[in-house]
Coordinates of C-alpha atoms and ligand atoms in Angstrom, one line a residue:
Chain O
X30 CA -21.5 106.2 -16.6
X31 CA -24.9 107.9 -17.3
X32 CA -26.8 108.8 -14.2
X33 CA -30.1 108.6 -15.9
X34 CA -31.2 106.3 -18.7
X35 CA -34.3 107.3 -20.4
X36 CA -36.1 105.4 -23.1
X37 CA -38.7 103.1 -24.7
X38 CA -39.1 99.6 -23.3
X39 CA -39.3 96.2 -24.9
X40 CA -41.0 93.7 -22.6
X41 CA -40.3 89.9 -22.4
X42 CA -41.2 87.0 -20.2
X43 CA -39.2 84.5 -18.1
X44 CA -36.2 82.3 -19.1
X45 CA -35.1 84.3 -22.2
X46 CA -32.0 82.2 -23.0
X47 CA -29.1 83.2 -25.1
X48 CA -30.3 81.2 -28.1
X49 CA -33.3 83.5 -28.2
X50 CA -31.2 86.6 -27.7
X51 CA -28.9 85.7 -30.6
X52 CA -29.6 82.3 -32.4
X53 CA -26.5 80.1 -32.9
X54 CA -26.4 80.4 -36.7
X55 CA -25.4 84.1 -36.3
X56 CA -22.4 83.5 -34.1
X57 CA -20.1 83.4 -37.1
X58 CA -19.8 87.2 -37.6
X59 CA -16.8 89.2 -36.4
X60 CA -17.4 91.1 -33.2
X61 CA -14.5 93.5 -33.7
X62 CA -15.2 94.6 -37.3
X63 CA -17.7 97.6 -36.8
X64 CA -19.5 97.0 -40.1
X65 CA -19.8 93.2 -39.9
X66 CA -20.7 93.3 -36.2
X67 CA -23.9 95.2 -37.1
X68 CA -25.3 91.8 -38.0
X69 CA -25.6 91.1 -34.3
X70 CA -27.9 94.1 -33.9
X71 CA -29.9 93.0 -36.9
X72 CA -30.6 89.6 -35.4
X73 CA -30.9 90.6 -31.7
X74 CA -33.8 88.8 -29.9
X75 CA -34.7 87.2 -33.2
X76 CA -34.9 83.8 -31.5
X77 CA -37.8 84.9 -29.3
X78 CA -41.0 83.3 -30.6
X79 CA -43.0 86.2 -32.2
X80 CA -46.0 85.6 -30.0
X81 CA -43.9 86.3 -26.9
X82 CA -42.0 89.3 -28.3
X83 CA -43.1 92.7 -27.1
X84 CA -45.5 91.9 -24.3
X85 CA -48.2 92.1 -23.3
X86 CA -49.6 92.1 -26.8
X87 CA -46.8 90.1 -28.4
X88 CA -46.1 89.9 -32.1
X89 CA -43.8 93.0 -32.0
X90 CA -40.4 92.4 -33.7
X91 CA -37.6 94.0 -31.6
X92 CA -35.8 95.0 -34.8
X93 CA -37.7 96.3 -37.8
X94 CA -36.7 94.6 -41.1
X95 CA -33.2 95.3 -42.3
X96 CA -32.2 97.6 -39.5
X97 CA -29.5 96.9 -37.0
X98 CA -30.8 99.2 -34.3
X99 CA -34.0 98.8 -32.3
X100 CA -36.4 101.6 -31.4
X101 CA -36.4 100.2 -27.9
X102 CA -33.3 100.9 -25.7
X103 CA -34.4 99.2 -22.5
X104 CA -35.4 95.6 -22.1
X105 CA -37.7 94.5 -19.2
X106 CA -37.9 90.8 -18.5
X107 CA -38.9 88.2 -15.9
X108 CA -36.7 85.7 -14.2
X109 CA -33.5 83.9 -15.3
X110 CA -32.7 86.3 -18.2
X111 CA -29.7 85.2 -20.3
X112 CA -29.7 81.5 -19.3
X113 CA -28.2 78.9 -21.6
X114 CA -24.9 79.2 -23.5
X115 CA -22.0 81.3 -22.4
X116 CA -22.0 83.4 -25.6
X117 CA -20.9 86.9 -25.0
X118 CA -22.4 87.6 -28.4
X119 CA -25.7 87.9 -26.4
X120 CA -25.2 91.1 -24.4
X121 CA -23.1 92.3 -27.3
X122 CA -26.0 91.9 -29.7
X123 CA -28.3 93.9 -27.4
X124 CA -25.7 96.6 -27.2
X125 CA -25.3 96.8 -30.9
X126 CA -29.1 97.0 -31.2
X127 CA -28.9 100.1 -29.0
X128 CA -29.9 98.6 -25.6
X129 CA -28.5 100.4 -22.6
X130 CA -30.0 98.5 -19.7
X131 CA -31.9 95.3 -19.0
X132 CA -34.2 95.1 -16.0
X133 CA -35.0 91.5 -15.0
X134 CA -36.1 89.7 -11.9
X135 CA -33.0 87.6 -12.0
X136 CA -30.1 86.7 -14.4
X137 CA -28.1 83.6 -15.3
X138 CA -24.6 84.0 -14.0
X139 CA -22.6 84.0 -17.2
X140 CA -24.8 86.5 -19.0
X141 CA -24.7 88.8 -16.0
X142 CA -20.9 88.7 -15.8
X143 CA -20.5 89.2 -19.5
X144 CA -22.8 92.2 -19.4
X145 CA -20.7 93.8 -16.7
X146 CA -17.2 92.7 -17.4
X147 CA -17.5 93.5 -21.1
X148 CA -19.3 96.8 -20.3
X149 CA -22.1 96.1 -22.8
X150 CA -25.3 96.8 -20.9
X151 CA -26.3 97.4 -17.3
X152 CA -28.1 94.4 -15.8
X153 CA -30.4 95.7 -13.1
X154 CA -32.5 93.4 -10.9
X155 CA -36.0 94.5 -10.1
X156 CA -37.2 93.9 -6.6
X157 CA -40.8 93.1 -7.5
X158 CA -42.1 91.7 -10.7
X159 CA -42.6 94.5 -13.2
X160 CA -42.9 92.8 -16.6
X161 CA -46.6 92.2 -16.1
X162 CA -47.6 95.8 -15.2
X163 CA -45.8 97.7 -18.0
X164 CA -46.1 97.6 -21.8
X165 CA -43.8 97.5 -24.7
X166 CA -43.4 101.0 -26.1
X167 CA -43.9 102.7 -22.8
X168 CA -41.4 105.4 -21.8
X169 CA -39.4 104.9 -18.6
X170 CA -36.5 106.6 -16.8
X171 CA -33.9 104.7 -14.8
X172 CA -32.2 106.7 -12.0
X173 CA -28.8 105.0 -11.4
X174 CA -28.0 107.1 -8.3
X175 CA -31.2 106.1 -6.5
X176 CA -31.8 102.7 -8.1
X177 CA -35.3 103.5 -9.2
X178 CA -37.4 103.1 -12.3
X179 CA -40.0 105.7 -13.2
X180 CA -42.9 104.9 -15.6
X181 CA -43.3 108.3 -17.3
X182 CA -47.0 108.2 -18.2
X183 CA -48.4 106.9 -14.9
X184 CA -45.6 108.5 -12.8
X185 CA -45.4 105.1 -10.9
X186 CA -42.0 104.3 -9.5
X187 CA -40.3 100.9 -8.8
X188 CA -37.3 100.1 -6.8
X189 CA -34.3 98.3 -8.3
X190 CA -31.7 96.3 -6.5
X191 CA -28.5 98.3 -5.9
X192 CA -25.8 97.1 -8.2
X193 CA -23.5 96.4 -5.3
X194 CA -20.1 94.7 -6.0
X195 CA -20.3 95.2 -9.7
X196 CA -20.8 99.0 -9.5
X197 CA -17.1 99.8 -9.6
X198 CA -16.7 97.7 -12.8
X199 CA -19.7 99.5 -14.4
X200 CA -18.3 102.8 -13.4
X201 CA -14.9 102.0 -14.7
X202 CA -16.4 100.9 -18.1
X203 CA -15.3 97.2 -18.1
X204 CA -13.2 94.7 -16.2
X205 CA -10.0 95.9 -17.9
X206 CA -10.5 99.6 -17.0
X207 CA -11.4 98.5 -13.5
X208 CA -8.2 96.4 -13.2
X209 CA -6.1 99.2 -14.5
X210 CA -7.6 101.7 -12.0
X211 CA -7.0 99.3 -9.2
X212 CA -3.4 98.6 -10.3
X213 CA -3.9 94.9 -11.2
X214 CA -3.0 95.5 -14.8
X215 CA -0.1 97.6 -16.2
Chain P
X14 CA -17.8 75.2 10.5
X15 CA -16.3 73.0 7.7
X16 CA -16.1 73.7 4.0
X17 CA -17.5 72.1 0.9
X18 CA -15.3 70.6 -1.8
X19 CA -16.0 73.7 -3.9
X20 CA -15.1 76.1 -1.1
X21 CA -11.8 74.2 -0.4
X22 CA -10.7 74.2 -4.1
X23 CA -11.5 77.9 -4.4
X24 CA -9.8 78.7 -1.1
X25 CA -6.6 77.0 -2.4
X26 CA -6.8 78.8 -5.8
X27 CA -7.2 82.2 -4.1
X28 CA -4.4 81.6 -1.6
X29 CA -6.7 81.7 1.4
X30 CA -7.2 79.3 4.3
X31 CA -10.9 79.7 4.3
X32 CA -13.6 81.2 2.1
X33 CA -17.3 81.9 2.6
X34 CA -20.2 82.0 0.2
X35 CA -20.8 85.5 -1.1
X36 CA -17.2 86.5 -0.8
X37 CA -15.5 87.8 -4.0
X38 CA -12.0 86.3 -4.6
X39 CA -9.4 86.5 -7.3
X40 CA -8.5 83.0 -8.5
X41 CA -5.4 81.7 -10.1
X42 CA -6.5 79.7 -13.1
X43 CA -4.9 76.3 -14.0
X44 CA -6.4 75.8 -17.5
X45 CA -8.2 78.2 -19.9
X46 CA -10.1 76.4 -22.6
X47 CA -11.7 78.0 -25.7
X48 CA -13.2 76.9 -29.0
X49 CA -14.0 78.2 -32.5
X50 CA -17.0 80.2 -31.6
X51 CA -15.6 82.2 -28.6
X52 CA -11.9 81.8 -29.3
X53 CA -11.6 84.5 -32.0
X54 CA -13.4 87.2 -30.1
X55 CA -11.5 86.3 -27.0
X56 CA -8.2 86.8 -28.9
X57 CA -9.3 90.1 -30.3
X58 CA -10.3 91.5 -27.0
X59 CA -7.0 90.3 -25.5
X60 CA -5.1 92.1 -28.2
X61 CA -7.2 95.2 -27.9
X62 CA -6.6 95.4 -24.1
X63 CA -3.1 94.2 -23.7
X64 CA -1.7 95.9 -26.8
X65 CA 0.4 94.7 -29.8
X66 CA 3.0 92.9 -27.7
X67 CA 0.4 91.2 -25.6
X68 CA 1.7 88.1 -23.8
X69 CA -0.2 85.0 -22.9
X70 CA 0.2 84.5 -19.1
X71 CA 1.2 80.9 -19.6
X72 CA 0.7 79.3 -23.0
X73 CA 1.0 75.8 -21.7
X74 CA -2.2 76.5 -19.8
X75 CA -4.2 77.5 -22.8
X76 CA -6.1 74.7 -24.6
X77 CA -8.0 75.2 -27.8
X78 CA -10.4 72.8 -29.4
X79 CA -12.2 73.8 -32.6
X80 CA -15.4 71.8 -32.3
X81 CA -18.6 73.8 -32.9
X82 CA -18.8 74.6 -36.6
X83 CA -16.4 72.3 -38.3
X84 CA -18.1 70.5 -41.1
X85 CA -19.8 73.4 -42.8
X86 CA -19.3 75.5 -45.9
X87 CA -20.2 78.7 -44.0
X88 CA -17.3 81.0 -44.9
X89 CA -17.4 83.0 -41.6
X90 CA -17.4 79.8 -39.5
X91 CA -14.4 78.5 -41.5
X92 CA -12.7 81.9 -41.0
X93 CA -13.0 81.5 -37.3
X94 CA -11.1 78.2 -37.4
X95 CA -8.5 79.9 -39.5
X96 CA -8.1 82.7 -36.9
X97 CA -7.4 80.0 -34.3
X98 CA -5.0 78.2 -36.5
X99 CA -3.0 81.4 -37.2
X100 CA -3.0 82.4 -33.5
X101 CA -1.8 78.9 -32.5
X102 CA 1.0 79.1 -35.1
X103 CA 2.0 82.7 -34.1
X104 CA 2.1 82.0 -30.4
X105 CA 3.3 78.4 -30.7
X106 CA 0.3 77.0 -28.8
X107 CA 1.0 73.3 -28.2
X108 CA -2.4 72.5 -26.9
X109 CA -4.2 73.4 -30.1
X110 CA -6.1 70.6 -31.8
X111 CA -6.6 71.7 -35.3
X112 CA -9.6 70.7 -37.4
X113 CA -8.9 68.8 -40.5
X114 CA -5.8 67.1 -39.0
X115 CA -5.3 63.9 -37.1
X116 CA -5.0 66.0 -34.0
X117 CA -8.7 67.0 -34.3
X118 CA -10.6 65.8 -31.2
X119 CA -14.2 67.0 -31.4
X120 CA -16.3 68.4 -28.5
X121 CA -14.1 70.3 -26.0
X122 CA -15.5 69.1 -22.7
X123 CA -15.1 65.4 -23.6
X124 CA -11.7 66.1 -25.2
X125 CA -10.5 67.9 -22.0
X126 CA -11.1 64.7 -20.1
X127 CA -9.6 62.4 -22.7
X128 CA -6.5 64.4 -23.2
X129 CA -5.7 64.6 -19.5
X130 CA -6.5 68.2 -18.8
X131 CA -9.0 67.4 -16.1
X132 CA -7.1 67.2 -12.8
X133 CA -8.6 66.8 -9.4
X134 CA -8.3 69.9 -7.2
X135 CA -7.6 72.3 -10.0
X136 CA -9.3 75.3 -11.6
X137 CA -10.6 75.3 -15.2
X138 CA -12.3 78.1 -16.9
X139 CA -13.7 77.8 -20.4
X140 CA -15.6 80.0 -22.9
X141 CA -18.4 77.6 -22.9
X142 CA -21.3 77.2 -20.5
X143 CA -20.9 73.4 -20.3
X144 CA -17.3 73.8 -18.9
X145 CA -19.0 72.6 -15.7
X146 CA -18.7 69.1 -17.1
X147 CA -15.1 68.8 -15.8
X148 CA -16.4 69.0 -12.2
X149 CA -16.9 65.2 -12.5
X150 CA -13.1 65.0 -11.7
X151 CA -13.3 66.7 -8.3
X152 CA -12.2 70.0 -9.7
X153 CA -13.7 73.5 -10.0
X154 CA -14.7 74.3 -13.6
X155 CA -17.0 76.9 -15.0
X156 CA -17.9 78.8 -18.1
X157 CA -17.2 82.5 -18.8
X158 CA -17.6 84.9 -21.7
X159 CA -15.0 86.3 -24.1
X160 CA -14.1 89.3 -22.0
X161 CA -13.4 87.2 -18.8
X162 CA -11.5 84.7 -20.9
X163 CA -9.4 87.5 -22.5
X164 CA -8.7 88.8 -19.0
X165 CA -7.5 85.3 -17.9
X166 CA -5.4 85.0 -21.1
X167 CA -3.5 88.1 -20.1
X168 CA -3.3 87.8 -16.4
X169 CA -4.0 84.2 -15.4
X170 CA -6.5 85.5 -12.9
X171 CA -10.3 86.1 -12.6
X172 CA -12.7 87.2 -9.9
X173 CA -15.5 84.9 -8.8
X174 CA -18.1 85.1 -6.0
X175 CA -17.8 82.0 -3.8
X176 CA -21.0 80.1 -4.5
X177 CA -23.3 78.6 -1.9
X178 CA -23.5 74.8 -2.3
X179 CA -26.5 72.6 -2.9
X180 CA -26.1 68.8 -2.4
X181 CA -27.9 66.1 -4.3
X182 CA -27.5 62.6 -2.8
X183 CA -28.5 59.6 -4.8
X184 CA -29.0 56.4 -2.8
X185 CA -29.6 52.9 -3.9
X186 CA -28.7 50.8 -7.0
X187 CA -29.4 52.3 -10.4
X188 CA -31.8 50.0 -12.4
X189 CA -30.5 49.0 -15.8
X190 CA -33.2 51.0 -17.7
X191 CA -32.0 54.3 -16.1
X192 CA -28.9 56.4 -16.8
X193 CA -27.4 59.5 -15.3
X194 CA -29.5 61.6 -17.7
X195 CA -32.6 60.5 -16.0
X196 CA -31.2 61.6 -12.7
X197 CA -30.2 65.1 -13.8
X198 CA -33.5 65.6 -15.6
X199 CA -35.2 64.7 -12.4
X200 CA -33.2 67.3 -10.5
X201 CA -34.0 70.0 -13.1
X202 CA -37.7 69.2 -12.8
X203 CA -37.4 69.6 -9.1
X204 CA -35.3 72.8 -8.9
X205 CA -36.0 74.4 -12.4
X206 CA -33.7 76.2 -14.7
X207 CA -32.7 78.8 -12.2
X208 CA -32.8 76.6 -9.1
X209 CA -29.1 76.7 -8.7
X210 CA -28.2 80.1 -10.2
X211 CA -24.8 81.2 -8.9
X212 CA -24.5 78.1 -6.7
X213 CA -22.4 74.9 -6.7
X214 CA -24.2 71.6 -7.3
X215 CA -22.5 68.8 -5.5
X216 CA -23.4 65.2 -6.3
X217 CA -23.0 62.5 -3.8
X218 CA -24.3 59.0 -2.7
X219 CA -23.5 55.4 -3.6
X220 CA -25.5 55.6 -6.9
X221 CA -23.3 58.5 -8.1
X222 CA -20.0 56.7 -7.2
X223 CA -21.2 53.6 -8.9
X224 CA -21.3 55.5 -12.2
X225 CA -18.6 55.4 -14.9
X226 CA -16.6 58.5 -15.6
X227 CA -18.7 59.2 -18.7
X228 CA -21.9 59.0 -16.7
X229 CA -20.6 61.2 -14.0
X230 CA -19.9 63.8 -16.7
X231 CA -23.6 63.7 -17.7
X232 CA -24.5 64.9 -14.2
X233 CA -22.0 67.7 -13.9
X234 CA -22.5 68.7 -17.6
X235 CA -26.1 69.7 -17.0
X236 CA -25.5 71.6 -13.8
X237 CA -25.6 74.8 -16.0
X238 CA -29.1 73.9 -17.0
X239 CA -30.1 74.7 -13.4
X240 CA -28.0 77.9 -13.6
X241 CA -25.2 76.6 -11.4
X242 CA -21.8 78.0 -11.4
X243 CA -20.3 74.5 -11.2
X244 CA -21.2 70.9 -10.7
X245 CA -18.9 68.7 -8.8
X246 CA -18.3 65.1 -7.7
X247 CA -15.4 64.3 -5.3
X248 CA -12.7 62.3 -7.1
X249 CA -12.4 58.6 -6.1
X250 CA -10.3 55.7 -7.3
X251 CA -12.3 55.5 -10.6
X252 CA -11.3 59.1 -11.4
X253 CA -7.7 58.6 -10.2
X254 CA -7.3 55.6 -12.5
X255 CA -8.7 57.5 -15.4
X256 CA -6.4 60.5 -14.7
X257 CA -3.3 58.2 -14.2
X258 CA -3.9 56.7 -17.7
X259 CA -3.7 60.1 -19.3
X260 CA -1.3 62.3 -17.4
X261 CA 1.3 62.3 -14.7
X262 CA 0.6 65.9 -13.5
X263 CA 0.2 66.2 -9.8
X264 CA -3.3 66.4 -8.3
X265 CA -5.0 66.9 -5.0
X266 CA -8.1 65.2 -3.8
X267 CA -10.6 67.3 -1.8
X268 CA -13.7 66.1 0.0
X269 CA -16.5 68.1 1.7
X270 CA -16.3 68.2 5.5
X271 CA -19.0 66.5 7.4
X272 CA -20.1 69.8 8.9
X273 CA -19.9 71.8 5.7
X274 CA -22.8 74.1 5.1
X275 CA -25.3 73.5 2.3
X276 CA -28.1 75.8 1.2
X277 CA -30.2 72.7 0.5
X278 CA -29.7 68.9 0.5
X279 CA -31.9 66.8 -1.8
X280 CA -32.0 63.1 -1.3
X281 CA -33.2 60.6 -3.8
X282 CA -33.6 56.8 -3.9
X283 CA -32.8 55.7 -7.5
X284 CA -34.2 52.2 -7.1
X285 CA -37.7 53.5 -7.4
X286 CA -37.2 56.0 -10.2
X287 CA -38.5 55.7 -13.7
X288 CA -37.2 57.1 -17.1
X289 CA -37.8 60.8 -17.5
X290 CA -38.0 63.3 -20.4
X291 CA -37.8 67.1 -20.5
X292 CA -40.7 68.2 -22.8
X293 CA -40.5 71.2 -25.1
X294 CA -39.2 74.0 -24.6
X295 CA -37.2 73.8 -21.4
X296 CA -34.9 71.3 -19.7
X297 CA -37.0 71.6 -16.5
X298 CA -40.3 70.7 -18.2
X299 CA -40.1 67.2 -16.6
X300 CA -42.4 64.3 -17.2
X301 CA -42.1 60.6 -17.1
X302 CA -41.6 58.8 -20.4
X303 CA -44.7 56.8 -19.7
X304 CA -46.8 60.0 -19.7
X305 CA -45.7 61.1 -23.1
X306 CA -45.2 57.7 -24.7
X307 CA -46.8 57.5 -28.2
X308 CA -45.8 61.0 -29.2
X309 CA -45.0 60.8 -32.9
X310 CA -41.4 61.7 -33.8
X311 CA -39.7 62.9 -37.0
X312 CA -36.1 62.4 -35.8
X313 CA -33.9 60.9 -33.1
X314 CA -30.6 62.4 -32.1
X315 CA -27.8 60.8 -30.1
X316 CA -24.9 63.1 -29.6
X317 CA -23.2 66.1 -27.9
X318 CA -21.1 66.5 -24.8
X319 CA -24.1 65.3 -22.7
X320 CA -25.2 62.3 -24.7
X321 CA -22.5 61.5 -27.3
X322 CA -20.0 59.7 -25.0
X323 CA -19.0 56.0 -25.3
X324 CA -21.3 55.0 -22.5
X325 CA -24.2 56.7 -24.2
X326 CA -23.6 54.7 -27.4
X327 CA -23.2 51.5 -25.5
X328 CA -26.6 52.1 -23.9
X329 CA -28.2 53.0 -27.3
X330 CA -26.7 50.1 -29.1
X331 CA -28.0 47.6 -26.5
X332 CA -31.5 48.5 -27.6
X333 CA -30.8 49.1 -31.3
X334 CA -29.1 45.7 -31.7
X335 CA -30.9 43.7 -34.3
X336 CA -33.5 46.4 -34.7
X337 CA -34.2 49.1 -37.3
X338 CA -34.8 52.8 -36.6
X339 CA -38.3 53.7 -37.7
X340 CA -37.4 57.4 -38.1
X341 CA -34.2 59.2 -39.2
X342 CA -31.7 58.7 -36.4
X343 CA -28.5 60.6 -36.0
X344 CA -25.4 59.2 -34.2
X345 CA -22.9 61.9 -33.5
X346 CA -19.9 60.8 -31.4
X347 CA -18.7 63.7 -29.2
X348 CA -15.1 63.1 -29.9
X349 CA -12.9 61.3 -32.5
X350 CA -11.8 59.0 -29.7
X351 CA -15.4 58.0 -29.1
X352 CA -15.9 57.6 -32.9
X353 CA -12.9 55.2 -32.9
X354 CA -14.3 53.3 -30.0
X355 CA -17.5 52.7 -31.9
X356 CA -15.5 50.4 -34.2
X357 CA -13.8 48.6 -31.3
X358 CA -16.5 48.1 -28.7
X359 CA -18.7 45.1 -29.5
X360 CA -22.0 43.6 -28.4
X361 CA -22.2 39.9 -29.2
X362 CA -19.2 40.3 -31.5
X363 CA -20.7 43.1 -33.5
X364 CA -19.2 46.6 -33.3
X365 CA -21.4 49.5 -32.1
X366 CA -20.8 51.1 -35.5
X367 CA -22.2 48.1 -37.3
X368 CA -25.1 47.9 -34.9
X369 CA -26.0 51.6 -35.7
X370 CA -25.4 51.1 -39.5
X371 CA -27.6 48.0 -39.5
X372 CA -30.3 49.9 -37.7
X373 CA -30.1 52.5 -40.5
X374 CA -28.7 55.3 -38.4
X375 CA -26.8 58.2 -39.9
X376 CA -23.3 58.3 -38.3
X377 CA -21.9 61.8 -38.4
X378 CA -18.4 63.1 -37.8
X379 CA -17.5 64.3 -34.3
X380 CA -18.5 67.8 -33.5
X381 CA -21.2 69.8 -31.7
X382 CA -23.3 69.4 -34.9
X383 CA -27.1 70.0 -34.4
X384 CA -26.8 70.2 -30.6
X385 CA -26.8 73.9 -31.1
X386 CA -28.4 74.2 -34.5
X387 CA -25.5 75.8 -36.2
X388 CA -25.1 76.9 -39.8
X389 CA -27.9 75.9 -42.2
X390 CA -25.8 73.0 -43.6
X391 CA -25.3 71.3 -40.2
X392 CA -26.1 67.6 -40.1
X393 CA -29.3 66.8 -38.2
X394 CA -30.3 70.4 -37.8
X395 CA -34.0 70.8 -36.7
X396 CA -36.3 72.1 -39.4
X397 CA -39.8 73.6 -39.1
X398 CA -42.5 71.3 -37.7
X399 CA -40.2 68.6 -36.4
X400 CA -40.7 66.6 -33.3
X401 CA -37.3 65.3 -32.1
X402 CA -36.1 63.3 -29.1
X403 CA -32.5 63.9 -28.3
X404 CA -29.8 63.1 -25.8
X405 CA -28.6 66.7 -25.8
X406 CA -28.9 69.2 -23.0
X407 CA -31.1 72.1 -24.0
X408 CA -34.5 72.3 -25.7
X409 CA -35.2 76.1 -25.6
X410 CA -36.9 77.4 -28.7
X411 CA -34.6 77.1 -31.7
X412 CA -31.7 75.5 -29.8
X413 CA -31.4 72.7 -32.4
X414 CA -32.2 74.9 -35.4
X415 CA -35.8 75.9 -36.1
X416 CA -37.9 77.6 -33.4
X417 CA -40.8 75.8 -34.9
X418 CA -39.4 72.4 -33.8
X419 CA -40.4 70.6 -30.6
X420 CA -37.5 68.9 -28.8
X421 CA -37.7 66.3 -26.0
X422 CA -34.6 65.6 -24.0
X423 CA -34.0 62.0 -22.7
X424 CA -31.5 59.3 -21.9
X425 CA -29.8 57.4 -24.7
X426 CA -31.9 54.4 -23.7
X427 CA -35.1 56.3 -24.1
X428 CA -34.0 57.8 -27.4
X429 CA -32.9 54.4 -28.8
X430 CA -36.2 52.8 -27.7
X431 CA -38.1 55.7 -29.4
X432 CA -36.0 55.3 -32.6
X433 CA -37.1 51.7 -33.0
X434 CA -40.8 52.5 -32.7
X435 CA -40.9 56.0 -34.2
X436 CA -42.8 57.3 -31.2
X437 CA -41.7 58.2 -27.7
X438 CA -41.2 54.9 -26.0
X439 CA -40.3 53.8 -22.5
X440 CA -37.0 51.8 -22.6
X441 CA -38.5 49.4 -20.0
X442 CA -40.5 48.0 -22.9
X443 CA -37.2 46.5 -24.2
X444 CA -35.9 45.1 -20.9
Ligands
SF4_27 S1 -22.1 69.5 -27.8 FE1 -23.6 71.1 -27.5 S2 -23.6 71.6 -25.4 FE2 -21.7 70.5 -25.8 S3 -20.2 72.1 -26.2 FE3 -21.1 71.5 -28.2 S4 -22.8 72.9 -28.5 FE4 -22.2 73.0 -26.4

């Protein structure tokens, strides 16, 4: 597990559901074929109405035409991120697009579990609302040891909720590695 | 301190006498259900993690319903069904309901009930967020992703955090112009789409126990729209009879203790309620039908695991009887059993199917269809600029297809009334 995640942020609002993270018509691609699965990166966050993509200005596509990787590797959002369908294709799509962590005020349960158990992205909860005081394209640094987020330009720091019960699974890599380590799986 | 029904079932499945909200437990799973969208990736993760000679923990406990993308020419979608078919053949999965055969059932959550997999007191996990539907049978059921499902497939176990419970009590007698859909929309309006995140939603009260099995499933089905882990209704004789007709598997009935602890209790009197809609673009964007009546529509949609059950079509047919739909109206039976019932159930001697045909509705084959948009050739899919009223469960941007479509969610009565006039219409105008 990285101790520091550094990168450029993409800012979103509340209630980003899994249909916005990866629209249903794209759920047909293989997730295990490395080439074909790039389609998930290509369409990641394509269901977000453009005016609400890349806040505060909006109108910023997460993925530039044709690419399967985003220039943004951290997503900052409001409450109830990942609500809606159970599709694991959602955290997977973010991972394929190059996202390392999401920081939201709260998560829907299935998305949260999928992110952790599948080892796709780290779902951090922010303690205060931050998606209204930070802009798409800003550089930040997440310190996983101290559970803080630092805004590089202003030097401002925000506290994140410690990962708690899920930390051992994140450290192990995914639920299978965790189960192997703890002797639950042969 | 007593326990809630959810806590009791989870305690039993984790081999403990008592559990408390917040505690993480490992559960023994009774049934794992998957479908064509999440089944193939679940299988490939399972193979990756458990190796070439991977064993299914108990193949009789695995149930597979292809249901999402069935009637499409999309090659990748069809490939997914082929992967399931091959897997079922290779591992001799008896509970596989293949598309294109007479075993095909349609939407998984309704088929689980019809085929006798919903058993009071048991634990069901499914790779679909609406797996909470089965909670109408006094059991614990919830959705998981592919990784968790692959873990269950190999081990029969999964971790869960014991949820806090919220109780929703409906008193009084339900007026004929209301359905369970109005009740759950009302709750969503009150608690919002994250109002029950990581919690159990328990439904209680004489109005709930007066509902049919179909209608109870509408309540538990949309628990996920409030973010809940599960929705649950204690089993009574109505459920017992339904289960007895389908299976002779043993079951156990649990009830919440009188001193069980709830995070919140909401009480409603249904006798004074009126028909509700969820306006675009969220299931919690509540309003009364009266407040939005007259909104011009381009399409009406009656279908899905939420609003495509027999009781939904009986409600819709009552209003559409002898009337014509003024806008394109899609009738999508959730399951093939429901589709068959449309030919058998009658109103004044006319079958529901004929009533819909006479009204000019398009009757589609059973599947998820446009409930989740789906491939471009999906019947009823929303296109740019549409305004739709639907009996489905979600109206987030793009859920039914185009992000440039506006979707209202409502009861089958409200959708049928609106189909007749072509604008959003209060069903009370027809009573
Ligand atoms: S009908 Fe809709 S909500 Fe129900 S399982 Fe299918 S896609 Fe999901």
